[in-house]
PDB file of C-alpha atoms in Angstrom:
ATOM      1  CA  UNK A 138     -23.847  27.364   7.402  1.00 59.00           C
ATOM      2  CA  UNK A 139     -25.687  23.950   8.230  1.00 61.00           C
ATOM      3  CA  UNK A 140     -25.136  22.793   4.466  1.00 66.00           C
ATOM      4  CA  UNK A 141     -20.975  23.783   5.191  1.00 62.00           C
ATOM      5  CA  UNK A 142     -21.182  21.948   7.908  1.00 60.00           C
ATOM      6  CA  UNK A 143     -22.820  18.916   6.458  1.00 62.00           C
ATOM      7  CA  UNK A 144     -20.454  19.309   3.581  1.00 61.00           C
ATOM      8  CA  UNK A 145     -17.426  19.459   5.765  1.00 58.00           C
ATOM      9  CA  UNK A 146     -18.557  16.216   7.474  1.00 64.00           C
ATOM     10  CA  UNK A 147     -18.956  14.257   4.216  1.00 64.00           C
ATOM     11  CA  UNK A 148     -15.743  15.185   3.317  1.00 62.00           C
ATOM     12  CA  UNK A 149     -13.775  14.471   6.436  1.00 65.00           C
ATOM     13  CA  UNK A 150     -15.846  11.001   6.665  1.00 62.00           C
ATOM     14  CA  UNK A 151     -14.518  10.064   3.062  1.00 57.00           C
ATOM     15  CA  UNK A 152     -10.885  11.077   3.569  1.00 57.00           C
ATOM     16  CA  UNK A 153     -10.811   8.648   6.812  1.00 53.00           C
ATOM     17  CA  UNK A 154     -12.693   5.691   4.620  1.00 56.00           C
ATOM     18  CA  UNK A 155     -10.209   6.054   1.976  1.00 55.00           C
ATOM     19  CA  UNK A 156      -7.222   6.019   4.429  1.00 54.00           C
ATOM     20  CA  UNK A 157      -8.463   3.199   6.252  1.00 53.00           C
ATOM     21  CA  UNK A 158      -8.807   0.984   2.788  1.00 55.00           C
ATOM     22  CA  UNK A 159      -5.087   1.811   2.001  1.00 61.00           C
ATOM     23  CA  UNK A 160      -2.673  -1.080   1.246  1.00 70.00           C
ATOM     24  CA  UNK A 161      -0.368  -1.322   4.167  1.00 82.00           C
ATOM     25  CA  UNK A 162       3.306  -1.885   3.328  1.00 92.00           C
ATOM     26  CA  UNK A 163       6.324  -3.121   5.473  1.00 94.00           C
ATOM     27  CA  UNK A 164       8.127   0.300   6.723  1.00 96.00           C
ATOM     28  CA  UNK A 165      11.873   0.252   6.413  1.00 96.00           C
ATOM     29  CA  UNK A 166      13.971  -0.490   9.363  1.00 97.00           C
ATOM     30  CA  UNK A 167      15.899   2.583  10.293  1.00 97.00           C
ATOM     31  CA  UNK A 168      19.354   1.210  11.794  1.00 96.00           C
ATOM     32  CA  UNK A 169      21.118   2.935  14.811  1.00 96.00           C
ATOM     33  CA  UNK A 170      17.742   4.248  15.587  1.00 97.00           C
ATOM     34  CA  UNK A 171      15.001   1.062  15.430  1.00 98.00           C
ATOM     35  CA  UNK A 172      15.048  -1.455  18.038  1.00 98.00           C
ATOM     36  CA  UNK A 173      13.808  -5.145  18.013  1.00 97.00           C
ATOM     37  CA  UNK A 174      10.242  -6.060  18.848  1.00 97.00           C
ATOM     38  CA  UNK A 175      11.474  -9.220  20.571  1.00 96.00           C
ATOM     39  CA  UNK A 176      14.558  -8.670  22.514  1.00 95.00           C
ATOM     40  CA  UNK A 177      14.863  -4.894  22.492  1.00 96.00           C
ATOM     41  CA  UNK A 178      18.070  -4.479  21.006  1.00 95.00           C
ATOM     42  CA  UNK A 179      19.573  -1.334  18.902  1.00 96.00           C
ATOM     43  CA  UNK A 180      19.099  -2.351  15.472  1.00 96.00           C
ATOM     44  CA  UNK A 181      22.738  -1.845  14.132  1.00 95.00           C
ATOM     45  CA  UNK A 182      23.389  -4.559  11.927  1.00 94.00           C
ATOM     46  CA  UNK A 183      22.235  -4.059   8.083  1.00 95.00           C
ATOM     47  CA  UNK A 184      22.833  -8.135   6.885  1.00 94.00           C
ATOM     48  CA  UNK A 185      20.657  -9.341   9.230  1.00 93.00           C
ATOM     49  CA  UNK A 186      17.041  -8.850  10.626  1.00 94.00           C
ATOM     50  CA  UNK A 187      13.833  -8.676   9.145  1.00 97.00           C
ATOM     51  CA  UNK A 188       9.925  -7.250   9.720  1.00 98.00           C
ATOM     52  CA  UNK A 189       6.805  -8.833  10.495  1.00 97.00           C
ATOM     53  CA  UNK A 190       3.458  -6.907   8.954  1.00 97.00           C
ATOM     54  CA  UNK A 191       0.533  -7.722  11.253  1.00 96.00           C
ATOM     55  CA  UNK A 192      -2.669  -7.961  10.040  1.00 95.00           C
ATOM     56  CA  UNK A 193      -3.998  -4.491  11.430  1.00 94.00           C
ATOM     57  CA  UNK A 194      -0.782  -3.124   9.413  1.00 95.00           C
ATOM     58  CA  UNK A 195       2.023  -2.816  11.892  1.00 96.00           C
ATOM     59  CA  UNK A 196       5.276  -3.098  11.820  1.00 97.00           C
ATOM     60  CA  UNK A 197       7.291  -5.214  13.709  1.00 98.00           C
ATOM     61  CA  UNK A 198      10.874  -4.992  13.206  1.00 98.00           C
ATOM     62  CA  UNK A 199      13.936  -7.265  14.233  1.00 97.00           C
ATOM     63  CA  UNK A 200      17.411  -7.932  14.488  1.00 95.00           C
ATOM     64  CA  UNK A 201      18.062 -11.096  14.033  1.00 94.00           C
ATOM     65  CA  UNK A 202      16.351 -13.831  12.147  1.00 93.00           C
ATOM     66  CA  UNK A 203      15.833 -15.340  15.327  1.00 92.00           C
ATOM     67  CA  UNK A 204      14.051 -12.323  17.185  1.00 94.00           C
ATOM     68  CA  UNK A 205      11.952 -12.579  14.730  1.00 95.00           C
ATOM     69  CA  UNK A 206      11.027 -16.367  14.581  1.00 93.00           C
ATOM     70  CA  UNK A 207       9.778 -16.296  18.231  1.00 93.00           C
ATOM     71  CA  UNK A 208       7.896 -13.440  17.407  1.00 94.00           C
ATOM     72  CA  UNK A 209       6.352 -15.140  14.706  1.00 93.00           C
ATOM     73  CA  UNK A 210       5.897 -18.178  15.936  1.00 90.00           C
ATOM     74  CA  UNK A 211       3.695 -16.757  19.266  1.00 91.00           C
ATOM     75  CA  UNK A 212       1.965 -14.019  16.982  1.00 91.00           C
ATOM     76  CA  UNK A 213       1.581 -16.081  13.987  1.00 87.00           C
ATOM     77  CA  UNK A 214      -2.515 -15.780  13.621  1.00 93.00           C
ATOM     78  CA  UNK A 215      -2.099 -12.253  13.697  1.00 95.00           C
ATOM     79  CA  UNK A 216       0.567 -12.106  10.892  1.00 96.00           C
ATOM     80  CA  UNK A 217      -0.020 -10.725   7.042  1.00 96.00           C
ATOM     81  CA  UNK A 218       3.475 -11.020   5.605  1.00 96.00           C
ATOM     82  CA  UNK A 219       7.073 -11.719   6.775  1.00 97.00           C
ATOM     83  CA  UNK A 220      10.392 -10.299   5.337  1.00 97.00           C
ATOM     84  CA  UNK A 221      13.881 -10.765   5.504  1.00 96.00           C
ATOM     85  CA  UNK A 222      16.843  -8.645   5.519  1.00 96.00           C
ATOM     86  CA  UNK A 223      19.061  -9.872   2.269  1.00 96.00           C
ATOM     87  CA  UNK A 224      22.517 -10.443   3.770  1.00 94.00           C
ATOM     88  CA  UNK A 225      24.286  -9.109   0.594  1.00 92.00           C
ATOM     89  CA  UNK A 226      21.640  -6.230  -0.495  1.00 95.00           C
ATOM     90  CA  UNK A 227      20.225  -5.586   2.791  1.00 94.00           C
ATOM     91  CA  UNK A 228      16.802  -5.072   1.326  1.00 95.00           C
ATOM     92  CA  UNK A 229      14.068  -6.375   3.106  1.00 96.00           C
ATOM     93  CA  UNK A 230      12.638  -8.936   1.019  1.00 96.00           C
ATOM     94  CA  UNK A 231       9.511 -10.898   1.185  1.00 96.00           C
ATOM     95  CA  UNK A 232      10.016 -14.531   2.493  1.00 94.00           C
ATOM     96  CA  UNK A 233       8.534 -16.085  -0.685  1.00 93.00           C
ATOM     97  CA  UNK A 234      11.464 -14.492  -2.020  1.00 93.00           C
ATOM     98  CA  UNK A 235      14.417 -15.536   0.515  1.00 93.00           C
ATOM     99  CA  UNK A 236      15.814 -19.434   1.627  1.00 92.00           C
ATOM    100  CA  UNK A 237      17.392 -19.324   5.187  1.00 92.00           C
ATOM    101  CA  UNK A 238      20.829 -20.301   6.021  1.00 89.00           C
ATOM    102  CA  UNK A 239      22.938 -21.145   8.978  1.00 85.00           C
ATOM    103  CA  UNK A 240      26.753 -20.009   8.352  1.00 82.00           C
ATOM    104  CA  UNK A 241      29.476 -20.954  11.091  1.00 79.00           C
ATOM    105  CA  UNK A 242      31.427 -18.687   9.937  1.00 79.00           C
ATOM    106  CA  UNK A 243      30.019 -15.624  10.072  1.00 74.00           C
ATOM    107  CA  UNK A 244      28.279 -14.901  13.671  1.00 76.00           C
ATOM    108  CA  UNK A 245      24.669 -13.082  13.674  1.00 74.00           C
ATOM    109  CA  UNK A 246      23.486 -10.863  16.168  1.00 75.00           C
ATOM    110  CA  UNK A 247      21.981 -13.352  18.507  1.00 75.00           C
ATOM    111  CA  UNK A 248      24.813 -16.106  17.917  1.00 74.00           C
ATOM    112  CA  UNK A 249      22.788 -18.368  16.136  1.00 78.00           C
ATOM    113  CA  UNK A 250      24.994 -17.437  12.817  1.00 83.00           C
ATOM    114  CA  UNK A 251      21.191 -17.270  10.817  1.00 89.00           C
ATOM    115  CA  UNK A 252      21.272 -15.340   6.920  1.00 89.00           C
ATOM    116  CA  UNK A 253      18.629 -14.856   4.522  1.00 92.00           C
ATOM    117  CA  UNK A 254      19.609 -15.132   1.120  1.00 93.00           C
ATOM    118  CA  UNK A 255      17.819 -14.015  -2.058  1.00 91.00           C
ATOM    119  CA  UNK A 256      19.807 -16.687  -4.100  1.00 82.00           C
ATOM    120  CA  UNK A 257      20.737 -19.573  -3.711  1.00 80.00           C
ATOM    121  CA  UNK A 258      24.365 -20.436  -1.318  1.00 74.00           C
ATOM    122  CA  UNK A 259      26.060 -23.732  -0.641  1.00 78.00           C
ATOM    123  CA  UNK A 260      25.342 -24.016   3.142  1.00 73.00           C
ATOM    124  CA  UNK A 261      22.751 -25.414   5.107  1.00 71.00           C
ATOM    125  CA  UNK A 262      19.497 -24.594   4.625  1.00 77.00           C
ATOM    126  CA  UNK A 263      16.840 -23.990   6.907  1.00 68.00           C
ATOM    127  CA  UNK A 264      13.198 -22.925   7.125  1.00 75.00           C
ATOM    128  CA  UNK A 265      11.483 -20.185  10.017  1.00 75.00           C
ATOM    129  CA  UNK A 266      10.462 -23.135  12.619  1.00 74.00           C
ATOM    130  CA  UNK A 267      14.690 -23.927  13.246  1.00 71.00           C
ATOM    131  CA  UNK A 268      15.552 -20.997  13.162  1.00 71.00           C
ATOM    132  CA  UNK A 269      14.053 -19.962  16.566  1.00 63.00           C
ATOM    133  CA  UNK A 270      16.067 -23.069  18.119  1.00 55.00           C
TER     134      UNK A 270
END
């Protein structure tokens, strides 16, 4: 009975070492059900938005491009990666991956008129730090 129990504890101790040395990975925003970390928001919209992934390996999730440069920009030590909703897939995509544009035309969610763009558009671009202006 001991050496069961012993047993059992080496294998419970394992399973929670191996869990907690997992990759983390972005989770999916879930629109009409999410809302935005920053300004609390129904996330509705599937062109625009994007996710932060903390460095414990939460999820933050957005709206906007702009929700989520005031997030990042107050949270940014505590930050692993940030992605971007493509405005023509609507895939979140890593920002290494994505070049930020302000369009006129086309109003965003918070009415700065922000997209992220996997390739490349002819309108202005501009990086994480405007973006929260």
């Amino acid at each position: 009975m001991k050496q069961s129990l012993h047993l059992l504890s080496i294998l419970i101790l394992s399973t929670l070492l191996l869990w907690g040395c997992t990759e983390k990975k972005v989770e999916p925003i879930h629109y009409g059900h999410d809302y935005c970390d920053h300004c609390k928001m129904q996330i509705t919209d599937k062109r625009y938005g994007g996710a932060l992934l903390t460095n414990e390996g939460r999820t933050l999730k957005f709206d906007s491009v702009e929700c989520l440069a005031h997030t990042h920009h107050s949270e940014k030590d505590h930050i692993k990666e940030v992605y971007f909703v493509d405005f023509a897939s609507s895939e979140l995509t890593r920002q290494d991956r994505i070049q930020l544009y302000r369009d006129e035309s086309m109003r965003g969610p918070m009415g700065t008129n922000i997209q992220a763009h996997k390739k490349e558009m002819n309108l202005p671009k501009i990086n994480l730090n405007e973006a929260e202006r």
